[in-house]
Amino acid sequence: MRILSGIQPSGNLHLGNYFGMMKRMIDQQENHELFCFLVNYHALTSVFDREYLRKQTFGAACDFLALGLDPDKTVFWIQSDVPEVTELTWLLSNVTGVGLLERCHAYKDKVAKGIAANFGLFSYPVLMAADILCFGGERVPVGKDQKQHLEVTRDIAIRFNQTYGETFVIPEADIEENVAVVPGIDGEKMSKSYGNTIEIFSDEQTLRNKVMSIKTDSTPVDEPKPIEGNILYELYSLFLDDKGKAELRERFLTPGLRYGDVKKELFAIIWEYFAPYRKEREKLEADRGYVIDTMKKGAEKARNVARIYLDKARSQVGLDYWDQ
Ligand code: ADP
Ligand code: TRP
């Protein structure tokens, strides 16, 4: 099974990214063929500061490697090192209805928030489809917010295959329901663009402040606490197994629980959980040469696969005019 997914290096990676996508990718690298990449072309739709983009791209590469992504087992690269995907985007755009893109929530939400819509933002899902189809991705682990983009990818692939003949694998989204949407500290979806994240690798004081500012309700201490929609409960549960979750539930339902105490515990758990990865990340950050070399090698492997799908697509649409 070829498993593939990408993430934008448009800000510091957070618990939503980790539980929604990163961990689920890394957990599967022993048993499957994994393709993982940092989508800096996509990040261009919202980042207009080159120094920032460079820094975040390098940082995200360090994050994945520190968290255990093994470049010998997984093909790991930076999107713009495989420019074949931009050519494929053009070929796909001719079988992509404008209506399909107009219906995309991610686009509509951004426009509704007053973000000036550029063509990059509008055509974002076509580039994403190219990312997946160019490598024959079969299963795509993502958070729930990407479900619709996966449906668009499937539509485009099906339309291309119908128009020009069998070319692309039709991918499937892989969304794990219990971590489908990790809430941010304000209860909205945790997102780099909403300023409500708990970052994986922030310093101790920042992490503490973030956890202490998780929004809680005003249930009195001597009453049972609600479970449903409780941000603190949901975030804490991410770090627990079934038994741990049942115990936490019991504690919330028993009068006397203080949210402030639970927040302190949660801070300690997050800090401990990422401690070994933090050490590893410091080493990687100091070894720029190794990280860059690893990403370049990954891009070479990815390019070899991309070339196969792109050449097939070029030929299917009739760009190989010399070959008649
Ligand atoms: P962000 O919204 O922070 O910019 P991205 O859009 O770059 O995050 O998402 C990268 C990956 O992380 C995607 O697979 C996405 O579904 C997942 N993801 C992001 N935020 C969350 C969240 N709050 N809960 C679950 N998964 C998430
Ligand atoms: N759109 C995805 C996000 O914002 C990132 C992405 C780009 C992606 N290309 C992809 C995810 C291909 C999976 C597969 O999270």
CSV table of C-alpha atoms and ligand atoms in Angstrom, one decimal:
chain,number,residue,atom,x,y,z
A,1,MET,CA,0.0,0.0,0.0
A,2,ARG,CA,1.4,3.4,-1.0
A,3,ILE,CA,0.6,5.9,1.8
A,4,LEU,CA,1.2,9.6,1.0
A,5,SER,CA,0.7,12.9,2.7
A,6,GLY,CA,2.0,16.5,2.8
A,7,ILE,CA,2.0,19.4,5.2
A,8,GLN,CA,2.5,23.1,4.8
A,9,PRO,CA,5.6,24.6,6.3
A,10,SER,CA,3.7,27.9,6.9
A,11,GLY,CA,4.1,28.0,10.7
A,12,ASN,CA,5.3,26.0,13.6
A,13,LEU,CA,3.8,22.5,13.7
A,14,HIS,CA,1.3,21.8,16.4
A,15,LEU,CA,-0.6,19.0,18.2
A,16,GLY,CA,-3.3,19.1,15.5
A,17,ASN,CA,-0.7,18.4,12.8
A,18,TYR,CA,1.0,15.8,15.0
A,19,PHE,CA,-2.1,13.7,15.9
A,20,GLY,CA,-4.0,14.4,12.6
A,21,MET,CA,-1.2,13.6,10.2
A,22,MET,CA,2.4,13.3,11.4
A,23,LYS,CA,2.2,10.6,14.0
A,24,ARG,CA,-0.2,8.6,11.8
A,25,MET,CA,2.3,8.7,8.9
A,26,ILE,CA,5.3,7.9,11.1
A,27,ASP,CA,3.5,5.0,12.8
A,28,GLN,CA,3.0,3.3,9.4
A,29,GLN,CA,6.5,3.5,8.0
A,30,GLU,CA,7.5,0.0,9.1
A,31,ASN,CA,4.7,-1.8,7.2
A,32,HIS,CA,4.0,0.4,4.2
A,33,GLU,CA,5.6,2.4,1.4
A,34,LEU,CA,5.5,5.9,2.7
A,35,PHE,CA,5.7,9.2,0.7
A,36,CYS,CA,5.9,12.4,2.9
A,37,PHE,CA,6.6,15.9,1.8
A,38,LEU,CA,6.6,19.6,2.8
A,39,VAL,CA,4.3,21.6,0.6
A,40,ASN,CA,6.2,24.9,0.2
A,41,TYR,CA,4.5,25.7,-3.1
A,42,HIS,CA,1.2,25.5,-1.2
A,43,ALA,CA,2.6,27.7,1.5
A,44,LEU,CA,3.2,30.4,-1.0
A,45,THR,CA,-0.5,31.1,-1.1
A,46,SER,CA,-0.3,32.6,2.4
A,47,VAL,CA,3.4,33.3,3.1
A,48,PHE,CA,5.0,36.3,1.4
A,49,ASP,CA,8.2,36.5,3.5
A,50,ARG,CA,11.0,34.5,1.9
A,51,GLU,CA,13.2,34.4,5.0
A,52,TYR,CA,10.2,33.0,7.0
A,53,LEU,CA,9.4,30.4,4.4
A,54,ARG,CA,13.0,29.2,4.3
A,55,LYS,CA,13.2,29.0,8.0
A,56,GLN,CA,9.9,27.2,8.4
A,57,THR,CA,10.7,24.7,5.6
A,58,PHE,CA,14.0,23.7,7.3
A,59,GLY,CA,12.3,23.6,10.7
A,60,ALA,CA,9.5,21.4,9.5
A,61,ALA,CA,12.1,19.0,7.9
A,62,CYS,CA,13.8,18.8,11.3
A,63,ASP,CA,10.5,18.3,13.1
A,64,PHE,CA,9.6,15.2,11.0
A,65,LEU,CA,13.1,13.7,11.2
A,66,ALA,CA,13.2,14.3,15.0
A,67,LEU,CA,9.8,12.7,15.5
A,68,GLY,CA,11.1,9.5,14.0
A,69,LEU,CA,10.5,9.7,10.2
A,70,ASP,CA,13.3,7.5,8.8
A,71,PRO,CA,14.5,8.7,5.4
A,72,ASP,CA,15.8,5.2,4.6
A,73,LYS,CA,12.2,3.8,4.9
A,74,THR,CA,10.2,6.8,3.8
A,75,VAL,CA,10.6,8.9,0.7
A,76,PHE,CA,10.7,12.4,2.4
A,77,TRP,CA,11.2,15.6,0.4
A,78,ILE,CA,10.3,19.2,-0.2
A,79,GLN,CA,7.6,19.8,-2.8
A,80,SER,CA,9.4,22.4,-4.8
A,81,ASP,CA,12.4,20.0,-5.3
A,82,VAL,CA,10.1,18.0,-7.6
A,83,PRO,CA,8.7,20.6,-10.0
A,84,GLU,CA,7.0,17.9,-12.0
A,85,VAL,CA,3.9,18.4,-9.8
A,86,THR,CA,3.5,21.9,-11.2
A,87,GLU,CA,3.4,20.6,-14.7
A,88,LEU,CA,0.9,18.0,-13.8
A,89,THR,CA,-1.2,20.7,-12.1
A,90,TRP,CA,-1.6,22.3,-15.5
A,91,LEU,CA,-2.7,19.0,-17.2
A,92,LEU,CA,-5.2,18.3,-14.4
A,93,SER,CA,-6.6,21.9,-14.5
A,94,ASN,CA,-8.2,21.2,-17.9
A,95,VAL,CA,-10.4,18.5,-16.4
A,96,THR,CA,-11.2,20.5,-13.3
A,97,GLY,CA,-14.6,22.3,-13.3
A,98,VAL,CA,-14.5,25.8,-11.8
A,99,GLY,CA,-17.7,24.9,-9.8
A,100,LEU,CA,-15.8,22.1,-8.1
A,101,LEU,CA,-13.2,24.6,-6.8
A,102,GLU,CA,-15.8,27.2,-6.0
A,103,ARG,CA,-17.4,24.7,-3.6
A,104,CYS,CA,-14.3,24.1,-1.6
A,105,HIS,CA,-14.8,25.1,2.1
A,106,ALA,CA,-11.2,26.0,2.7
A,107,TYR,CA,-11.3,28.5,-0.1
A,108,LYS,CA,-14.7,29.9,0.9
A,109,ASP,CA,-13.7,30.2,4.5
A,110,LYS,CA,-10.6,32.2,3.7
A,111,VAL,CA,-12.6,34.5,1.4
A,112,ALA,CA,-15.2,34.9,4.1
A,113,LYS,CA,-12.5,35.9,6.6
A,114,GLY,CA,-11.5,38.7,4.3
A,115,ILE,CA,-8.4,37.2,2.9
A,116,ALA,CA,-7.9,38.6,-0.7
A,117,ALA,CA,-8.4,35.6,-2.9
A,118,ASN,CA,-5.6,35.0,-5.4
A,119,PHE,CA,-5.5,32.4,-8.1
A,120,GLY,CA,-3.1,30.3,-6.1
A,121,LEU,CA,-5.6,30.0,-3.3
A,122,PHE,CA,-8.4,29.1,-5.7
A,123,SER,CA,-6.4,26.5,-7.6
A,124,TYR,CA,-4.8,25.1,-4.4
A,125,PRO,CA,-6.8,21.8,-4.6
A,126,VAL,CA,-5.5,21.1,-8.1
A,127,LEU,CA,-1.9,21.3,-7.0
A,128,MET,CA,-2.8,19.1,-4.1
A,129,ALA,CA,-4.4,16.6,-6.5
A,130,ALA,CA,-1.1,16.7,-8.6
A,131,ASP,CA,0.8,16.0,-5.4
A,132,ILE,CA,-1.1,12.8,-4.8
A,133,LEU,CA,-1.6,11.6,-8.4
A,134,CYS,CA,2.0,12.2,-9.4
A,135,PHE,CA,3.2,9.5,-7.0
A,136,GLY,CA,0.4,7.0,-7.2
A,137,GLY,CA,-0.7,7.6,-3.7
A,138,GLU,CA,-3.4,5.1,-2.6
A,139,ARG,CA,-4.1,6.1,0.9
A,140,VAL,CA,-3.8,9.7,2.3
A,141,PRO,CA,-3.7,10.2,6.1
A,142,VAL,CA,-5.1,13.7,6.8
A,143,GLY,CA,-7.3,15.5,9.3
A,144,LYS,CA,-11.0,15.9,8.7
A,145,ASP,CA,-10.5,19.5,7.3
A,146,GLN,CA,-8.8,17.9,4.2
A,147,LYS,CA,-11.6,15.5,3.4
A,148,GLN,CA,-13.2,17.7,0.7
A,149,HIS,CA,-9.8,18.3,-0.9
A,150,LEU,CA,-9.4,14.5,-1.2
A,151,GLU,CA,-12.8,14.3,-2.8
A,152,VAL,CA,-11.7,16.9,-5.3
A,153,THR,CA,-8.6,14.9,-6.0
A,154,ARG,CA,-10.7,11.8,-6.7
A,155,ASP,CA,-13.0,13.7,-9.0
A,156,ILE,CA,-10.1,15.1,-11.0
A,157,ALA,CA,-8.5,11.6,-11.3
A,158,ILE,CA,-11.7,10.0,-12.4
A,159,ARG,CA,-12.4,12.7,-14.9
A,160,PHE,CA,-8.8,12.5,-16.3
A,161,ASN,CA,-9.0,8.7,-16.6
A,162,GLN,CA,-12.4,8.9,-18.3
A,163,THR,CA,-11.2,11.6,-20.7
A,164,TYR,CA,-7.8,10.3,-21.7
A,165,GLY,CA,-7.8,6.6,-20.5
A,166,GLU,CA,-6.6,4.8,-17.4
A,167,THR,CA,-3.7,6.9,-16.0
A,168,PHE,CA,-4.0,7.6,-12.3
A,169,VAL,CA,-4.6,5.6,-9.1
A,170,ILE,CA,-7.8,6.8,-7.3
A,171,PRO,CA,-6.7,7.7,-3.8
A,172,GLU,CA,-8.6,7.3,-0.6
A,173,ALA,CA,-8.6,9.7,2.4
A,174,ASP,CA,-7.6,8.1,5.7
A,175,ILE,CA,-9.2,10.0,8.6
A,176,GLU,CA,-9.1,8.7,12.1
A,177,GLU,CA,-12.4,9.7,13.7
A,178,ASN,CA,-11.2,10.2,17.3
A,179,VAL,CA,-8.4,12.7,16.3
A,180,ALA,CA,-10.3,14.0,13.3
A,181,VAL,CA,-10.3,17.6,14.6
A,182,VAL,CA,-7.9,18.5,17.4
A,183,PRO,CA,-9.3,21.6,19.1
A,184,GLY,CA,-7.2,24.7,19.7
A,185,ILE,CA,-6.9,26.4,23.0
A,186,ASP,CA,-10.0,28.5,22.1
A,187,GLY,CA,-12.1,25.5,21.0
A,188,GLU,CA,-11.9,26.2,17.3
A,189,LYS,CA,-10.0,23.7,15.1
A,190,MET,CA,-6.3,24.0,16.1
A,191,SER,CA,-4.7,25.8,13.1
A,192,LYS,CA,-1.5,27.7,12.3
A,193,SER,CA,-3.7,30.4,10.8
A,194,TYR,CA,-5.9,30.9,13.9
A,195,GLY,CA,-3.2,31.6,16.5
A,196,ASN,CA,-4.7,29.0,18.8
A,197,THR,CA,-2.1,26.3,18.6
A,198,ILE,CA,-0.1,24.3,21.1
A,199,GLU,CA,3.2,23.8,19.3
A,200,ILE,CA,5.1,20.6,19.5
A,201,PHE,CA,8.5,22.2,20.0
A,202,SER,CA,8.0,25.5,21.8
A,203,ASP,CA,10.1,26.4,24.8
A,204,GLU,CA,8.9,25.4,28.3
A,205,GLN,CA,7.4,28.7,29.4
A,206,THR,CA,5.5,29.2,26.1
A,207,LEU,CA,4.1,25.7,26.4
A,208,ARG,CA,3.1,26.3,30.0
A,209,ASN,CA,1.4,29.6,29.1
A,210,LYS,CA,-0.5,28.0,26.2
A,211,VAL,CA,-1.8,25.0,28.2
A,212,MET,CA,-2.8,27.3,31.1
A,213,SER,CA,-4.8,29.4,28.7
A,214,ILE,CA,-6.9,26.5,27.4
A,215,LYS,CA,-10.5,27.8,27.5
A,216,THR,CA,-12.6,26.1,30.2
A,217,ASP,CA,-16.2,26.5,31.3
A,218,SER,CA,-17.3,28.0,34.7
A,219,THR,CA,-18.7,24.8,36.3
A,220,PRO,CA,-18.0,25.1,40.1
A,221,VAL,CA,-15.3,22.9,41.5
A,222,ASP,CA,-17.8,20.8,43.6
A,223,GLU,CA,-19.8,19.8,40.5
A,224,PRO,CA,-19.1,17.1,37.9
A,225,LYS,CA,-17.4,18.5,34.8
A,226,PRO,CA,-18.9,18.2,31.3
A,227,ILE,CA,-17.0,15.8,29.0
A,228,GLU,CA,-18.7,16.6,25.7
A,229,GLY,CA,-17.0,19.6,23.9
A,230,ASN,CA,-14.6,20.0,26.9
A,231,ILE,CA,-11.4,21.2,25.2
A,232,LEU,CA,-9.1,20.3,28.1
A,233,TYR,CA,-10.6,16.8,28.3
A,234,GLU,CA,-10.2,16.3,24.5
A,235,LEU,CA,-6.6,17.5,24.5
A,236,TYR,CA,-5.6,15.5,27.5
A,237,SER,CA,-7.2,12.3,26.0
A,238,LEU,CA,-4.9,12.5,23.0
A,239,PHE,CA,-2.0,11.4,25.2
A,240,LEU,CA,-3.9,8.5,26.9
A,241,ASP,CA,-4.7,4.9,26.0
A,242,ASP,CA,-8.3,3.5,26.5
A,243,LYS,CA,-7.7,2.8,30.2
A,244,GLY,CA,-6.3,6.2,30.8
A,245,LYS,CA,-9.2,7.8,29.0
A,246,ALA,CA,-11.7,5.9,31.2
A,247,GLU,CA,-9.9,7.1,34.3
A,248,LEU,CA,-9.8,10.7,33.1
A,249,ARG,CA,-13.5,10.5,32.4
A,250,GLU,CA,-14.2,9.3,35.8
A,251,ARG,CA,-12.1,12.2,37.3
A,252,PHE,CA,-14.1,14.7,35.3
A,253,LEU,CA,-17.4,13.3,36.4
A,254,THR,CA,-16.4,13.2,40.1
A,255,PRO,CA,-17.0,16.6,41.9
A,256,GLY,CA,-13.9,18.3,43.2
A,257,LEU,CA,-11.8,18.3,40.1
A,258,ARG,CA,-10.0,21.7,39.5
A,259,TYR,CA,-9.3,22.6,35.9
A,260,GLY,CA,-6.1,24.4,37.0
A,261,ASP,CA,-4.7,21.2,38.4
A,262,VAL,CA,-5.5,19.3,35.2
A,263,LYS,CA,-3.9,21.9,33.1
A,264,LYS,CA,-0.7,21.6,35.2
A,265,GLU,CA,-0.7,17.8,34.6
A,266,LEU,CA,-1.3,18.2,30.9
A,267,PHE,CA,1.6,20.6,30.6
A,268,ALA,CA,3.9,18.1,32.3
A,269,ILE,CA,2.6,15.3,30.1
A,270,ILE,CA,3.1,17.2,26.8
A,271,TRP,CA,6.6,18.4,27.9
A,272,GLU,CA,7.6,14.8,28.8
A,273,TYR,CA,6.1,13.2,25.8
A,274,PHE,CA,8.1,15.3,23.4
A,275,ALA,CA,11.3,15.4,25.5
A,276,PRO,CA,13.3,12.8,23.6
A,277,TYR,CA,12.2,14.2,20.2
A,278,ARG,CA,13.2,17.7,21.4
A,279,LYS,CA,16.8,16.5,22.1
A,280,GLU,CA,16.9,14.9,18.6
A,281,ARG,CA,15.6,18.0,17.0
A,282,GLU,CA,18.4,20.2,18.6
A,283,LYS,CA,21.0,17.9,17.1
A,284,LEU,CA,19.4,18.0,13.7
A,285,GLU,CA,19.0,21.8,13.7
A,286,ALA,CA,22.8,22.1,14.4
A,287,ASP,CA,23.5,19.7,11.5
A,288,ARG,CA,22.1,21.7,8.6
A,289,GLY,CA,24.3,19.8,6.0
A,290,TYR,CA,22.8,16.5,7.0
A,291,VAL,CA,19.2,17.7,6.9
A,292,ILE,CA,19.6,19.4,3.5
A,293,ASP,CA,21.4,16.4,2.1
A,294,THR,CA,18.7,14.1,3.3
A,295,MET,CA,16.0,16.2,1.7
A,296,LYS,CA,17.8,16.4,-1.6
A,297,LYS,CA,18.2,12.6,-1.6
A,298,GLY,CA,14.5,12.2,-0.9
A,299,ALA,CA,13.7,14.5,-3.7
A,300,GLU,CA,15.7,12.4,-6.2
A,301,LYS,CA,13.7,9.3,-5.2
A,302,ALA,CA,10.4,11.2,-5.4
A,303,ARG,CA,11.3,12.6,-8.8
A,304,ASN,CA,11.9,9.1,-10.3
A,305,VAL,CA,8.4,8.2,-9.4
A,306,ALA,CA,6.9,11.5,-10.5
A,307,ARG,CA,8.5,11.3,-13.9
A,308,ILE,CA,6.7,8.0,-14.6
A,309,TYR,CA,3.2,9.4,-13.9
A,310,LEU,CA,3.9,12.8,-15.5
A,311,ASP,CA,5.3,11.1,-18.7
A,312,LYS,CA,2.2,8.9,-18.9
A,313,ALA,CA,-0.1,11.9,-18.5
A,314,ARG,CA,1.8,14.0,-21.0
A,315,SER,CA,1.5,11.2,-23.5
A,316,GLN,CA,-2.2,10.6,-22.7
A,317,VAL,CA,-3.1,14.3,-23.5
A,318,GLY,CA,-1.0,14.3,-26.7
A,319,LEU,CA,2.0,16.4,-25.7
A,320,ASP,CA,4.4,13.7,-27.2
A,321,TYR,CA,3.9,15.1,-30.7
A,322,TRP,CA,7.2,13.6,-31.9
A,323,ASP,CA,6.0,10.2,-31.2
A,324,GLN,CA,3.5,9.6,-34.0
B,1,ADP,P1,-3.0,24.2,9.6
B,1,ADP,O1,-4.5,24.3,9.6
B,1,ADP,O2,-2.4,24.4,11.0
B,1,ADP,O3,-2.3,25.2,8.6
B,1,ADP,P2,-2.4,22.2,7.7
B,1,ADP,O4,-3.5,22.7,6.9
B,1,ADP,O5,-1.0,22.5,7.2
B,1,ADP,O6,-2.6,22.8,9.2
B,1,ADP,O7,-2.6,20.7,8.0
B,1,ADP,C1,-1.6,19.7,7.9
B,1,ADP,C2,-2.1,18.4,8.3
B,1,ADP,O8,-2.5,18.4,9.7
B,1,ADP,C3,-3.4,18.0,7.5
B,1,ADP,O9,-3.4,16.6,7.3
B,1,ADP,C4,-4.5,18.4,8.4
B,1,ADP,O10,-5.7,17.7,8.2
B,1,ADP,C5,-3.9,18.1,9.8
B,1,ADP,N1,-4.4,19.0,10.8
B,1,ADP,C6,-4.2,20.3,10.9
B,1,ADP,N2,-4.9,20.8,12.0
B,1,ADP,C7,-5.5,19.8,12.5
B,1,ADP,C8,-6.4,19.6,13.6
B,1,ADP,N3,-6.7,20.7,14.4
B,1,ADP,N4,-6.9,18.4,13.9
B,1,ADP,C9,-6.6,17.3,13.2
B,1,ADP,N5,-5.7,17.4,12.1
B,1,ADP,C10,-5.2,18.6,11.8
B,2,TRP,N1,-3.7,20.8,1.7
B,2,TRP,C1,-3.0,20.0,2.8
B,2,TRP,C2,-3.2,20.8,4.1
B,2,TRP,O1,-3.4,22.0,4.1
B,2,TRP,C3,-1.5,19.9,2.5
B,2,TRP,C4,-1.3,19.1,1.3
B,2,TRP,C5,-0.8,19.5,0.1
B,2,TRP,C6,-1.5,17.7,1.1
B,2,TRP,N2,-0.7,18.5,-0.8
B,2,TRP,C7,-1.1,17.3,-0.2
B,2,TRP,C8,-2.0,16.7,2.0
B,2,TRP,C9,-1.2,16.0,-0.6
B,2,TRP,C10,-2.1,15.4,1.5
B,2,TRP,C11,-1.7,15.0,0.2
B,2,TRP,O2,-3.1,20.2,5.1
